[in-house]
PDB file of C-alpha atoms in Angstrom:
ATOM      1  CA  UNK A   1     -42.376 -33.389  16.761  1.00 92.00           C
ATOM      2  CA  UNK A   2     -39.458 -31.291  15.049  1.00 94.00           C
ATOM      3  CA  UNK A   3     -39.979 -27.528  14.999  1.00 94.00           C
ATOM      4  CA  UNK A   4     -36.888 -27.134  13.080  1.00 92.00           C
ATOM      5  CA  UNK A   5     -33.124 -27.845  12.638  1.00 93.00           C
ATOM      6  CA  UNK A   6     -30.610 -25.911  11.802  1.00 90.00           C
ATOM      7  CA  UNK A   7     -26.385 -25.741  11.724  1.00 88.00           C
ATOM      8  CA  UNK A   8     -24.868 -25.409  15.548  1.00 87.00           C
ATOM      9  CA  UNK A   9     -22.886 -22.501  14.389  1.00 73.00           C
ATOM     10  CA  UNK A  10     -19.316 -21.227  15.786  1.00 69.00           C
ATOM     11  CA  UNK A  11     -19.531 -17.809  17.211  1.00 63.00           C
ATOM     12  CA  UNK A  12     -15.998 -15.749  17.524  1.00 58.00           C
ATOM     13  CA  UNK A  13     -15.258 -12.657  19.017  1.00 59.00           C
ATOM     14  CA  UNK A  14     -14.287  -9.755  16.247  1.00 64.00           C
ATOM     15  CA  UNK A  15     -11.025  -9.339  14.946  1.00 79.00           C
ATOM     16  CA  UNK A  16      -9.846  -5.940  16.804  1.00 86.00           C
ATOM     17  CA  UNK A  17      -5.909  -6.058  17.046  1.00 92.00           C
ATOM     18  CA  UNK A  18      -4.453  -5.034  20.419  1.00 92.00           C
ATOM     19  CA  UNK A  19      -1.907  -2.173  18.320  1.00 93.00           C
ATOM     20  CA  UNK A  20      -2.680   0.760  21.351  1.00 95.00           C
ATOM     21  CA  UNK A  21      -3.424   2.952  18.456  1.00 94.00           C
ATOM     22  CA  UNK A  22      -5.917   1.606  16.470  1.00 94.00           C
ATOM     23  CA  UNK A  23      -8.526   3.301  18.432  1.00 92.00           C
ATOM     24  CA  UNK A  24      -7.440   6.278  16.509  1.00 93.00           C
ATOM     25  CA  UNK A  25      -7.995   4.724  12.611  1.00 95.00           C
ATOM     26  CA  UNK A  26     -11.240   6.054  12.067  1.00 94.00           C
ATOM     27  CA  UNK A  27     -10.920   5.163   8.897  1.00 94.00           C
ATOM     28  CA  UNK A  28     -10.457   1.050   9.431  1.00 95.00           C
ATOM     29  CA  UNK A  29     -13.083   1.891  12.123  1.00 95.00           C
ATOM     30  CA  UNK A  30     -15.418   4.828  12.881  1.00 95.00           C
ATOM     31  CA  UNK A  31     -17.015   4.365  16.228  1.00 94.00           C
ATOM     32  CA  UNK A  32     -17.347   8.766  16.556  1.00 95.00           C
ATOM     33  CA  UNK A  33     -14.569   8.077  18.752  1.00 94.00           C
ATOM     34  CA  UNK A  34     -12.423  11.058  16.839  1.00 92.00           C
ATOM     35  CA  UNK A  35     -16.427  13.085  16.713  1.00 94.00           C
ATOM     36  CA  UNK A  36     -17.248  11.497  13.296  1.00 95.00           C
ATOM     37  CA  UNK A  37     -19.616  10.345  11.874  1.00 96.00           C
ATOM     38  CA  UNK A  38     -20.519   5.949  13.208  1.00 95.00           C
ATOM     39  CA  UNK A  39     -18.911   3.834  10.817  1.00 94.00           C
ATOM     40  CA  UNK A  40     -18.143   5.923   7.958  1.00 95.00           C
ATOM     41  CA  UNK A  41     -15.361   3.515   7.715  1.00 95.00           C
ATOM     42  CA  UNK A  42     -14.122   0.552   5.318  1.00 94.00           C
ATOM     43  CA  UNK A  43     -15.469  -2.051   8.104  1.00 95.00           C
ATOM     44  CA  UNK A  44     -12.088  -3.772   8.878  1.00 96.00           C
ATOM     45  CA  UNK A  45     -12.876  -5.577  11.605  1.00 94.00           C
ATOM     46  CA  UNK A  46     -15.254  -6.915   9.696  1.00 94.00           C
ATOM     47  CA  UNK A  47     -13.121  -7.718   6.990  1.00 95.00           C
ATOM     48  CA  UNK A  48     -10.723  -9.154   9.430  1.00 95.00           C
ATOM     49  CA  UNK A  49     -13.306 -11.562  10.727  1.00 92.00           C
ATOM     50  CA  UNK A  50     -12.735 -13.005   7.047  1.00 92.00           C
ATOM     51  CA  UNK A  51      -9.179 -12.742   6.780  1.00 94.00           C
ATOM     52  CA  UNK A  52      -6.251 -10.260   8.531  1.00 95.00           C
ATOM     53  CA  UNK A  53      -3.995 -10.379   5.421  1.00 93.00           C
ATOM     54  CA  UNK A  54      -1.994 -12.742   3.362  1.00 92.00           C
ATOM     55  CA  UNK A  55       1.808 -12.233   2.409  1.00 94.00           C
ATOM     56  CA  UNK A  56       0.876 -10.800  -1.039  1.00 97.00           C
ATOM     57  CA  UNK A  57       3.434  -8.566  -2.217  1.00 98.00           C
ATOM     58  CA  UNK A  58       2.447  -4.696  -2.161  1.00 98.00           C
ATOM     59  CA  UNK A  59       4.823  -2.424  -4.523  1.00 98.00           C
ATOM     60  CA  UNK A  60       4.709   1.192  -3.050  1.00 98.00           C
ATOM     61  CA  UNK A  61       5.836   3.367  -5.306  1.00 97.00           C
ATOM     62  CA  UNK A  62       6.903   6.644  -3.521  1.00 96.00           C
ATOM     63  CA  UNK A  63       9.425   8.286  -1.502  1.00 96.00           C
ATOM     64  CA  UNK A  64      11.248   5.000  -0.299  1.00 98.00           C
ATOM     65  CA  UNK A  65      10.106   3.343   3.527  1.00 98.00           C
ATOM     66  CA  UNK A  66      11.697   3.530   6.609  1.00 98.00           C
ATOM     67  CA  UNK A  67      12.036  -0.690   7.211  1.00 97.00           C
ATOM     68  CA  UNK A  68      14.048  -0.418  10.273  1.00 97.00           C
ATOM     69  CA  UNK A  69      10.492   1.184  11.960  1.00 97.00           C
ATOM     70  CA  UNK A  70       9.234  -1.640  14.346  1.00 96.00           C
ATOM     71  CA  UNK A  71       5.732  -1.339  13.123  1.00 97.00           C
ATOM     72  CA  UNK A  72       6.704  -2.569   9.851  1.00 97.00           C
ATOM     73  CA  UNK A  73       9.783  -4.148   9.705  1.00 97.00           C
ATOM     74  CA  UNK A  74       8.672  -7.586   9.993  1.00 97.00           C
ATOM     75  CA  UNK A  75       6.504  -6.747   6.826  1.00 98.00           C
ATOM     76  CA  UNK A  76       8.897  -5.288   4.462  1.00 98.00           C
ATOM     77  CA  UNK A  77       9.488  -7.356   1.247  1.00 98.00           C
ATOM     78  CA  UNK A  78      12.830  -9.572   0.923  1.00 97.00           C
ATOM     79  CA  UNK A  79      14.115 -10.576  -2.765  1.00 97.00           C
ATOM     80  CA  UNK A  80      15.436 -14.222  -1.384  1.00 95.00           C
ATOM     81  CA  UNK A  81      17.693 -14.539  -4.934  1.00 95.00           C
ATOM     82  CA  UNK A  82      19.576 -11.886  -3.536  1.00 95.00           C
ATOM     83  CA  UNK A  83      22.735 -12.224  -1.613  1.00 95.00           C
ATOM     84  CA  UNK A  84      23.258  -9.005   0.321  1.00 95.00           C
ATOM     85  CA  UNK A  85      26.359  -7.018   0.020  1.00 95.00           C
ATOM     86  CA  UNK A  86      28.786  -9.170  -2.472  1.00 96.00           C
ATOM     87  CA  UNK A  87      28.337  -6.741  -5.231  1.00 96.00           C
ATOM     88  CA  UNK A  88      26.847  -9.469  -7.683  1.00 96.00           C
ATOM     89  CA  UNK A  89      23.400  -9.132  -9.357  1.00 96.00           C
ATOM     90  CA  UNK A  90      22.834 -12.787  -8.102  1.00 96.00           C
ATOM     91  CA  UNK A  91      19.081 -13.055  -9.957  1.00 96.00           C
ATOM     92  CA  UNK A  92      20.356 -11.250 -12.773  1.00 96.00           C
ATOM     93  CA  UNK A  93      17.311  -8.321 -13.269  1.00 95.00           C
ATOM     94  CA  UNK A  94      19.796  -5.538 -13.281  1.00 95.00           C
ATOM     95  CA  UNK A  95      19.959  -4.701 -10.024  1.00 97.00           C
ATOM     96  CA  UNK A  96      22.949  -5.772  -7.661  1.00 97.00           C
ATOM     97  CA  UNK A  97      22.204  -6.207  -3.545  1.00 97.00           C
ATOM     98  CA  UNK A  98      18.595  -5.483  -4.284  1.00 97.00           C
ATOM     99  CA  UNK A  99      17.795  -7.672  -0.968  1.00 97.00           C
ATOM    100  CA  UNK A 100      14.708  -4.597  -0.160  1.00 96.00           C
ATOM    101  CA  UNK A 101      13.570  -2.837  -3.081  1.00 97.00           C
ATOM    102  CA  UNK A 102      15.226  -0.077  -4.765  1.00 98.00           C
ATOM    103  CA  UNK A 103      15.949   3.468  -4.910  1.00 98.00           C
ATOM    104  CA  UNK A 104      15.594   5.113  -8.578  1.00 97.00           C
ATOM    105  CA  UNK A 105      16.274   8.894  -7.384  1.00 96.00           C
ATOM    106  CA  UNK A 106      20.155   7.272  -6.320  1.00 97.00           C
ATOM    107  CA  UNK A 107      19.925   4.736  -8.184  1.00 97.00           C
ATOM    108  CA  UNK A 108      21.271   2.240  -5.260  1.00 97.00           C
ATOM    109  CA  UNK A 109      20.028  -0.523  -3.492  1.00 97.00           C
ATOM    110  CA  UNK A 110      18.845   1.513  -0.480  1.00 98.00           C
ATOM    111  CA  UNK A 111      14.993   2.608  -0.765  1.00 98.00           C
ATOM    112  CA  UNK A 112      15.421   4.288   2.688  1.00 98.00           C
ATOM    113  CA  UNK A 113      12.541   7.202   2.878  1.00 98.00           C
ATOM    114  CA  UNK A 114      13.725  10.959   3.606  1.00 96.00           C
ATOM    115  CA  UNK A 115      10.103  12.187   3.216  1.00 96.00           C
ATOM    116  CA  UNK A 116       8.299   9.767   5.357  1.00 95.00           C
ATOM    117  CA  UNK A 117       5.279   9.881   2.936  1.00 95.00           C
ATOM    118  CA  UNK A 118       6.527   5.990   1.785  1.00 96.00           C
ATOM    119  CA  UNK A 119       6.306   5.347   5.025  1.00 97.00           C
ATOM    120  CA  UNK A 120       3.167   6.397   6.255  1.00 95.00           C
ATOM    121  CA  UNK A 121       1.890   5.147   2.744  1.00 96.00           C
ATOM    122  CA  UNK A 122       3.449   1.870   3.739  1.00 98.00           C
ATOM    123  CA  UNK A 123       1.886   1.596   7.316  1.00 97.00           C
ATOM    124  CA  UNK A 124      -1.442   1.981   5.813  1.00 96.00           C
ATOM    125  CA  UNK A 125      -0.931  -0.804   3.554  1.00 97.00           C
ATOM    126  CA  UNK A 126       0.535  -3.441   5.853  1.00 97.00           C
ATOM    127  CA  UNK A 127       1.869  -1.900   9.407  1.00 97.00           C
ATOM    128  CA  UNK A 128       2.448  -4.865  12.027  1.00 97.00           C
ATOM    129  CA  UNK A 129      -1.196  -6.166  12.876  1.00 95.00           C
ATOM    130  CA  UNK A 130      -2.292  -7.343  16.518  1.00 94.00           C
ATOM    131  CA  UNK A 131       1.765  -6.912  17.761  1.00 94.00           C
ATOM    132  CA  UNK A 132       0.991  -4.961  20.958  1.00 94.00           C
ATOM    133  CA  UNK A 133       2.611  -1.073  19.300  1.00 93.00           C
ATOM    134  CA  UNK A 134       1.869   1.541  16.738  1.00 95.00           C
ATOM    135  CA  UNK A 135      -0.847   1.299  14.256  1.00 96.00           C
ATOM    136  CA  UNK A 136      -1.894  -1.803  12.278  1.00 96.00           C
ATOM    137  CA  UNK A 137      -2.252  -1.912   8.465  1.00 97.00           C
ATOM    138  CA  UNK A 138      -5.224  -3.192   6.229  1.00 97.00           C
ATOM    139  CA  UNK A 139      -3.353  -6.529   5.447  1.00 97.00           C
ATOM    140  CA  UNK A 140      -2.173  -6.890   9.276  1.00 96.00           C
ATOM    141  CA  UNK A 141       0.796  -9.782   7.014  1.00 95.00           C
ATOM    142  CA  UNK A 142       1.766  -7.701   3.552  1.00 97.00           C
ATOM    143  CA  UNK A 143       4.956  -8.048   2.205  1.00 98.00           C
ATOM    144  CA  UNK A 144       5.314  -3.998   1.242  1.00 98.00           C
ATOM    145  CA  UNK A 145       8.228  -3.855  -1.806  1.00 98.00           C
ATOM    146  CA  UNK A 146       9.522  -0.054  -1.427  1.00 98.00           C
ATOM    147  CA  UNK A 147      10.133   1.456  -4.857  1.00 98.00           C
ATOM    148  CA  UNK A 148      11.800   5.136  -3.800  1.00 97.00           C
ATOM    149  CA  UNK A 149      11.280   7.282  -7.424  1.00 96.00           C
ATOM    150  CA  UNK A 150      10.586  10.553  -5.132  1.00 95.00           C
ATOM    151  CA  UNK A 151      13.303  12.475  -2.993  1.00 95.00           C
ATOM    152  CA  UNK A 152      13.025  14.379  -0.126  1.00 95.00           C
ATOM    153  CA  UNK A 153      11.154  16.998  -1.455  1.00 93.00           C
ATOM    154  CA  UNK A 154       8.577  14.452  -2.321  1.00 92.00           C
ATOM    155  CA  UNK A 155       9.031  14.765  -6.018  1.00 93.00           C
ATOM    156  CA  UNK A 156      10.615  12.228  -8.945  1.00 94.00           C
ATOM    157  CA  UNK A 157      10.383  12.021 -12.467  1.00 94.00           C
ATOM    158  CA  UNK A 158       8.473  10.160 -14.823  1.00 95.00           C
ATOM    159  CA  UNK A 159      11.212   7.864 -16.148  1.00 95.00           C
ATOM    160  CA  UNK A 160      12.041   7.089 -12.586  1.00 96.00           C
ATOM    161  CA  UNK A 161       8.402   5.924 -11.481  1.00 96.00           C
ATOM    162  CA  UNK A 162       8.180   3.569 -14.898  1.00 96.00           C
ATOM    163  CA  UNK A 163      11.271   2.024 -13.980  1.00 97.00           C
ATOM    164  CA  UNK A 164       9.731   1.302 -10.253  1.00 98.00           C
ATOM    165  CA  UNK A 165       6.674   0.012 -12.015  1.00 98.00           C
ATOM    166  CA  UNK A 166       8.566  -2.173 -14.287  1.00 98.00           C
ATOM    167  CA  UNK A 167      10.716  -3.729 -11.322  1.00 98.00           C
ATOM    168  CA  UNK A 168       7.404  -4.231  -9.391  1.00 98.00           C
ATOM    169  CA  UNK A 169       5.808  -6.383 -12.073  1.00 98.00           C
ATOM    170  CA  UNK A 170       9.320  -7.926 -12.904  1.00 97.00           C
ATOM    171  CA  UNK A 171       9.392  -9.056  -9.459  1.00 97.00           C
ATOM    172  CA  UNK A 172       6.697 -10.425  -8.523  1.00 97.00           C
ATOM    173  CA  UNK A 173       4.518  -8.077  -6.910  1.00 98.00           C
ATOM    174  CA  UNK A 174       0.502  -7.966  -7.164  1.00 98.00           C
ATOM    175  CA  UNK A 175      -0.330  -4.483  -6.444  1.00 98.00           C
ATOM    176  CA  UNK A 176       1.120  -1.724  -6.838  1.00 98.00           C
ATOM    177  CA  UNK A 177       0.089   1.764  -5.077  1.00 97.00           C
ATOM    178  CA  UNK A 178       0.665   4.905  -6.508  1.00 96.00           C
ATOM    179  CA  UNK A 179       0.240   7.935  -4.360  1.00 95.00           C
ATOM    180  CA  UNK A 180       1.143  10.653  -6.261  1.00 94.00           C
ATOM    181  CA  UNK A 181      -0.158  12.265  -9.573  1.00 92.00           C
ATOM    182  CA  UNK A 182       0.361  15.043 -11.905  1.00 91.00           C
ATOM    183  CA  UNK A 183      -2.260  17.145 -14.611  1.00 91.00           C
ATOM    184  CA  UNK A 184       0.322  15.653 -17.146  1.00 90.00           C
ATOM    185  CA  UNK A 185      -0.215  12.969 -19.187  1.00 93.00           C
ATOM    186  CA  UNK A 186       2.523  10.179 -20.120  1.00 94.00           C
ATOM    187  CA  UNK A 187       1.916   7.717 -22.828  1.00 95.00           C
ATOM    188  CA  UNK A 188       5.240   5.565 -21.866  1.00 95.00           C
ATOM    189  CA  UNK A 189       3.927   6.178 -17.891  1.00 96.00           C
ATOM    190  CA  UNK A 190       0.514   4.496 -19.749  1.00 96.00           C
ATOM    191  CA  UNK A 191       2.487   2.142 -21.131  1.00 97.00           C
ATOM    192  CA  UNK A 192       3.932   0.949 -18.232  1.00 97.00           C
ATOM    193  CA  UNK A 193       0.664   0.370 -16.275  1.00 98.00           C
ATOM    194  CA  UNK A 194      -0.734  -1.186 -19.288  1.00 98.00           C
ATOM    195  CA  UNK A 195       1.801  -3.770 -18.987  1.00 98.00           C
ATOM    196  CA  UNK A 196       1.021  -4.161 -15.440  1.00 98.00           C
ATOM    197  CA  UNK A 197      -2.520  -5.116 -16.001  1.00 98.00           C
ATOM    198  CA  UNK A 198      -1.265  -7.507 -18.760  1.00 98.00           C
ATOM    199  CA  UNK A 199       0.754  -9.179 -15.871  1.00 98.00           C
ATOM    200  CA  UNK A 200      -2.205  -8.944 -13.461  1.00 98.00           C
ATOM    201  CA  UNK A 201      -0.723  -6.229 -11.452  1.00 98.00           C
ATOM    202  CA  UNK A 202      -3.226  -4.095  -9.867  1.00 98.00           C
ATOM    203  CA  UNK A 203      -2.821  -0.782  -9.466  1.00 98.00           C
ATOM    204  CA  UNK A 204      -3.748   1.738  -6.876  1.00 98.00           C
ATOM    205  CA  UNK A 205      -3.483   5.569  -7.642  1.00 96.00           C
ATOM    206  CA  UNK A 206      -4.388   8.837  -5.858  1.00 94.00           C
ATOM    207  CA  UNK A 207      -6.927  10.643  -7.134  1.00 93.00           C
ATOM    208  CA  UNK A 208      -5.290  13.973  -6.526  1.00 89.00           C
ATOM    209  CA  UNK A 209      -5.452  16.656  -3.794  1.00 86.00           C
ATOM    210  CA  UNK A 210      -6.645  19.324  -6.092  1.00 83.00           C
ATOM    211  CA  UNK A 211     -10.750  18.826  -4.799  1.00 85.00           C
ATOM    212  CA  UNK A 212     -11.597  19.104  -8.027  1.00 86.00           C
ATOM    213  CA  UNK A 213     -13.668  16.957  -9.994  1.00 91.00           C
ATOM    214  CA  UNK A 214     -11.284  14.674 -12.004  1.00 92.00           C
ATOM    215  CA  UNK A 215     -13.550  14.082 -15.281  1.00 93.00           C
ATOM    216  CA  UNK A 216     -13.179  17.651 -15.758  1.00 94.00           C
ATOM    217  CA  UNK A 217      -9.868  18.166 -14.652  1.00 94.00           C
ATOM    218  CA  UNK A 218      -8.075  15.135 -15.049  1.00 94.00           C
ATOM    219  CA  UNK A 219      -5.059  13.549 -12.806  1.00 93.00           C
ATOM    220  CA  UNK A 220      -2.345  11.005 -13.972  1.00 94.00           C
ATOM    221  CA  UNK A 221      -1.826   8.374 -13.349  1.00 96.00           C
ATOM    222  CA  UNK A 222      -5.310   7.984 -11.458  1.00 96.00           C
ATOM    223  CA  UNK A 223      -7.356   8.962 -15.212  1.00 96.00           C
ATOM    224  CA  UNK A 224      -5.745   6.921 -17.318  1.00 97.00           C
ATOM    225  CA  UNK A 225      -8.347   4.235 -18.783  1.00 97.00           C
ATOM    226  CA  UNK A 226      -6.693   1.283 -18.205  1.00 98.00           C
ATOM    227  CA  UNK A 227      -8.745  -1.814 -16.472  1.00 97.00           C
ATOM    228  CA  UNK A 228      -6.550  -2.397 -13.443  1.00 98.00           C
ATOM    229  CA  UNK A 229      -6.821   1.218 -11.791  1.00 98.00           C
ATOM    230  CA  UNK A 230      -8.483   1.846  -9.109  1.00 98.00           C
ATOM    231  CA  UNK A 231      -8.971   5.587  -8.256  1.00 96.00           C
ATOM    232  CA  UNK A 232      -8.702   6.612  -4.496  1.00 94.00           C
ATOM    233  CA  UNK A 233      -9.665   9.994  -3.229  1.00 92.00           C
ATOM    234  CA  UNK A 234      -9.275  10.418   0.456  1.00 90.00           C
ATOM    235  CA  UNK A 235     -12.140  11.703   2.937  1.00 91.00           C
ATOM    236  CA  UNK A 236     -12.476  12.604   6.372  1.00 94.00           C
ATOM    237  CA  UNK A 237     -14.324  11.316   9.614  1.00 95.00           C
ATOM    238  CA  UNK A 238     -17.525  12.204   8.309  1.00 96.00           C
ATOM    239  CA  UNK A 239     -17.266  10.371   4.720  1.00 94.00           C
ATOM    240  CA  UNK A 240     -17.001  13.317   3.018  1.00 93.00           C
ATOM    241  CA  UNK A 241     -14.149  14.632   0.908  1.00 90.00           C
ATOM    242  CA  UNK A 242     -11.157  15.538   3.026  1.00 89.00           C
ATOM    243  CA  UNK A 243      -9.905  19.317   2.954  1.00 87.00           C
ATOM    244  CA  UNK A 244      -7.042  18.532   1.260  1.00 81.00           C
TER     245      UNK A 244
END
């Protein structure tokens, strides 16, 4: 008398964010609406049926982050053993006011960017998700640490980007990214993500913008053969590699 039973299952609507222009990400979502290819894409909505983010804190390693933009600002990283402004290193790791980050090229407690490539970086990562403006990020709820180790010419040295690695992992974030890369290889830079992915820190790093093929030509810090690397080239509407 029973054909069958099964669950009574909820049904939802898909987690699109109302950010005016997400229509444009082709890359969280590829509808062709930019003439691409349909859904040559990382499926975020998908994704974001699952989960839109957590408050895990993102390290960005680069040329500092704009966190007075209002797509992002609500998401930028806060050290809360910090007391702005009273000139004390209150949490004693060596760096005084370092209430957002820090800036290795100046060496001060002001990561603000001069490039905008930390920025844009950043809004990737973790812009504002579903707040009516701008973009949205992957993790719509990412608390985005800026590390500034590059100037305004969008370079920095290697000593410089170790020391933002080291204050990552020293303070508590669980990924770092890493856009940027050089044909020269660093043993201490090695070092330093080694001792990240002793700590658990993942780290994300460019794969280059040479369009070469990096077993044959290789790229640091994205060729180093350490466990928690992940290598990211970038490609274009039609899932193949971009022109740059």
């Amino acid at each position: 008398y029973i054909e069958y039973a099964e669950p009574n299952a909820i049904f939802s609507i898909s987690a699109i964010p109302n950010d005016p222009q997400f229509i444009n990400l082709y890359g969280l979502n590829n509808s062709g609406q930019t003439g691409g290819t349909f859904n040559a894409d990382i499926d975020a909505p998908q994704a974001w049926d699952i989960s839109t983010g957590t408050n895990t804190i993102i390290a960005v390693v680069d040329t500092g982050l704009d966190y007075n933009h209002v797509d992002i600002q609500a998401n930028v990283w806060s050290n809360t053993a910090e007391i702005a402004n009273n000139g004390i290193d209150d949490d004693g790791n060596g760096y005084i006011d370092d209430v957002r980050g820090w800036d290795f090229v100046n060496n001060d407690n002001d990561p603000m960017d001069d490039n905008d490539h930390g920025t844009h970086v950043s809004g990737t990562i973790a812009a504002v998700g579903n707040n009516g403006r701008g973009v949205t990020g992957v993790n719509w709820s990412a608390r985005v640490m800026p590390l500034k180790f590059m100037s305004a010419t969008g370079a920095g040295s290697t000593i410089d980007g170790i020391a933002a690695i080291d204050y990552a992992v020293a303070n508590g974030a669980r990924v770092i990214n890493a856009s940027w890369g050089s044909s020269f290889s660093s043993t201490a830079l090695s070092d330093a993500i080694t001792a990240a992915s002793n700590a658990g820190v993942l780290f994300v790093a460019a794969a280059g913008n040479n369009g070469t093929d990096n077993d044959a030509t290789p790229n640091f810090p994205s060729n180093y053969n350490i466990s928690n690397i992940i290598s990211v080239a970038a490609t274009n509407f039609n899932d193949t590699l971009a022109a740059f």
